[in-house]
PDB file of C-alpha atoms in Angstrom:
ATOM      1  CA  UNK A 855     -14.239  15.721  -0.355  1.00  0.00           C
ATOM      2  CA  UNK A 856     -12.366  12.174   0.942  1.00  0.00           C
ATOM      3  CA  UNK A 857     -11.955  10.028  -1.641  1.00  0.00           C
ATOM      4  CA  UNK A 858     -12.991   6.446  -0.496  1.00  0.00           C
ATOM      5  CA  UNK A 859     -10.457   4.135   0.615  1.00  0.00           C
ATOM      6  CA  UNK A 860      -9.148   1.107  -1.930  1.00  0.00           C
ATOM      7  CA  UNK A 861      -9.200  -2.659  -0.935  1.00  0.00           C
ATOM      8  CA  UNK A 862      -6.285  -4.952  -1.081  1.00  0.00           C
ATOM      9  CA  UNK A 863      -6.850  -7.122  -4.232  1.00  0.00           C
ATOM     10  CA  UNK A 864      -7.517  -4.003  -6.250  1.00  0.00           C
ATOM     11  CA  UNK A 865      -5.065  -2.181  -8.821  1.00  0.00           C
ATOM     12  CA  UNK A 866      -3.126   0.843  -7.811  1.00  0.00           C
ATOM     13  CA  UNK A 867      -4.300   3.789  -9.539  1.00  0.00           C
ATOM     14  CA  UNK A 868      -1.511   5.955  -8.895  1.00  0.00           C
ATOM     15  CA  UNK A 869       2.091   5.514  -7.397  1.00  0.00           C
ATOM     16  CA  UNK A 870       3.112   6.898  -3.948  1.00  0.00           C
ATOM     17  CA  UNK A 871       2.808   6.789  -0.360  1.00  0.00           C
ATOM     18  CA  UNK A 872      -0.354   5.505   0.565  1.00  0.00           C
ATOM     19  CA  UNK A 873      -2.083   5.253   4.222  1.00  0.00           C
ATOM     20  CA  UNK A 874      -2.905   1.278   5.721  1.00  0.00           C
ATOM     21  CA  UNK A 875      -6.111   0.729   7.629  1.00  0.00           C
ATOM     22  CA  UNK A 876      -6.449  -2.577   9.186  1.00  0.00           C
ATOM     23  CA  UNK A 877      -8.438  -3.149  12.339  1.00  0.00           C
ATOM     24  CA  UNK A 878      -6.954  -7.086  13.335  1.00  0.00           C
ATOM     25  CA  UNK A 879      -3.027  -6.938  13.517  1.00  0.00           C
ATOM     26  CA  UNK A 880      -0.571  -3.946  13.678  1.00  0.00           C
ATOM     27  CA  UNK A 881       0.724  -3.255  10.535  1.00  0.00           C
ATOM     28  CA  UNK A 882       3.204  -0.465   9.120  1.00  0.00           C
ATOM     29  CA  UNK A 883       0.784   2.707   8.694  1.00  0.00           C
ATOM     30  CA  UNK A 884       2.151   3.519   5.405  1.00  0.00           C
ATOM     31  CA  UNK A 885       3.606   2.110   2.680  1.00  0.00           C
ATOM     32  CA  UNK A 886       5.230   3.297  -1.392  1.00  0.00           C
ATOM     33  CA  UNK A 887       3.136   1.717  -3.654  1.00  0.00           C
ATOM     34  CA  UNK A 888       3.555   1.726  -7.590  1.00  0.00           C
ATOM     35  CA  UNK A 889       0.705   2.338  -9.787  1.00  0.00           C
ATOM     36  CA  UNK A 890      -0.621  -0.787 -12.033  1.00  0.00           C
ATOM     37  CA  UNK A 891      -0.007  -3.310  -9.118  1.00  0.00           C
ATOM     38  CA  UNK A 892      -2.034  -4.747  -6.715  1.00  0.00           C
ATOM     39  CA  UNK A 893      -3.434  -3.495  -2.924  1.00  0.00           C
ATOM     40  CA  UNK A 894      -1.513  -6.161  -0.702  1.00  0.00           C
ATOM     41  CA  UNK A 895      -4.087  -8.289   1.585  1.00  0.00           C
ATOM     42  CA  UNK A 896      -2.275  -9.118   5.608  1.00  0.00           C
ATOM     43  CA  UNK A 897      -0.132 -11.989   5.728  1.00  0.00           C
ATOM     44  CA  UNK A 898      -1.894 -12.946   8.728  1.00  0.00           C
ATOM     45  CA  UNK A 899      -5.103 -12.938   7.672  1.00  0.00           C
ATOM     46  CA  UNK A 900      -8.090 -12.360   4.855  1.00  0.00           C
ATOM     47  CA  UNK A 901      -9.473  -8.983   6.958  1.00  0.00           C
ATOM     48  CA  UNK A 902     -10.217  -6.274   4.570  1.00  0.00           C
ATOM     49  CA  UNK A 903      -7.399  -3.751   4.837  1.00  0.00           C
ATOM     50  CA  UNK A 904      -7.788  -0.436   3.094  1.00  0.00           C
ATOM     51  CA  UNK A 905      -5.764   2.290   1.637  1.00  0.00           C
ATOM     52  CA  UNK A 906      -5.676   5.724   1.670  1.00  0.00           C
ATOM     53  CA  UNK A 907      -3.787   8.173  -0.779  1.00  0.00           C
ATOM     54  CA  UNK A 908      -1.737  10.301   1.520  1.00  0.00           C
ATOM     55  CA  UNK A 909       0.878  11.794  -1.304  1.00  0.00           C
ATOM     56  CA  UNK A 910       0.455  10.951  -5.492  1.00  0.00           C
ATOM     57  CA  UNK A 911       4.641  10.640  -6.323  1.00  0.00           C
ATOM     58  CA  UNK A 912       4.453   9.778 -10.014  1.00  0.00           C
ATOM     59  CA  UNK A 913       7.731  10.882 -10.773  1.00  0.00           C
ATOM     60  CA  UNK A 914       9.569   8.365  -7.876  1.00  0.00           C
ATOM     61  CA  UNK A 915       9.258   5.049 -10.161  1.00  0.00           C
ATOM     62  CA  UNK A 916      11.243   7.013 -13.143  1.00  0.00           C
ATOM     63  CA  UNK A 917      14.485   7.132 -10.620  1.00  0.00           C
ATOM     64  CA  UNK A 918      16.533   4.186 -12.059  1.00  0.00           C
ATOM     65  CA  UNK A 919      17.706   3.781  -7.773  1.00  0.00           C
ATOM     66  CA  UNK A 920      15.062   3.756  -6.755  1.00  0.00           C
ATOM     67  CA  UNK A 921      13.393   1.233  -8.927  1.00  0.00           C
ATOM     68  CA  UNK A 922      16.545  -0.987  -8.369  1.00  0.00           C
ATOM     69  CA  UNK A 923      15.703  -0.687  -4.431  1.00  0.00           C
ATOM     70  CA  UNK A 924      11.847  -1.422  -4.672  1.00  0.00           C
ATOM     71  CA  UNK A 925       9.964  -4.508  -4.385  1.00  0.00           C
ATOM     72  CA  UNK A 926       6.696  -5.371  -5.151  1.00  0.00           C
ATOM     73  CA  UNK A 927       4.679  -5.813  -1.882  1.00  0.00           C
ATOM     74  CA  UNK A 928       2.067  -8.629  -1.673  1.00  0.00           C
ATOM     75  CA  UNK A 929       1.755  -9.290   1.572  1.00  0.00           C
ATOM     76  CA  UNK A 930       1.037  -6.654   4.532  1.00  0.00           C
ATOM     77  CA  UNK A 931       3.632  -8.023   7.663  1.00  0.00           C
ATOM     78  CA  UNK A 932       1.908  -8.040  11.085  1.00  0.00           C
ATOM     79  CA  UNK A 933       4.337  -6.037  12.958  1.00  0.00           C
ATOM     80  CA  UNK A 934       3.354  -7.555  15.999  1.00  0.00           C
ATOM     81  CA  UNK A 935       1.990 -11.164  16.941  1.00  0.00           C
TER      82      UNK A 935
END
């Protein structure tokens, strides 16, 4: 059973790798996001950005080396103009 996609601005329910779907611009295909933060929007527009959980990684953020290198992603950069 396929899960309903998540939208930008909603709270991230589980840490893991998410597939990004956006029709207006080329965005990264996949992103690593942390539970409790908000799904990021597109930096170029306010059009709908959808996210689908590909692989949950609940323990990834318990690694201090990984956490030290991780920044909260607030907007997804457009890869091409």
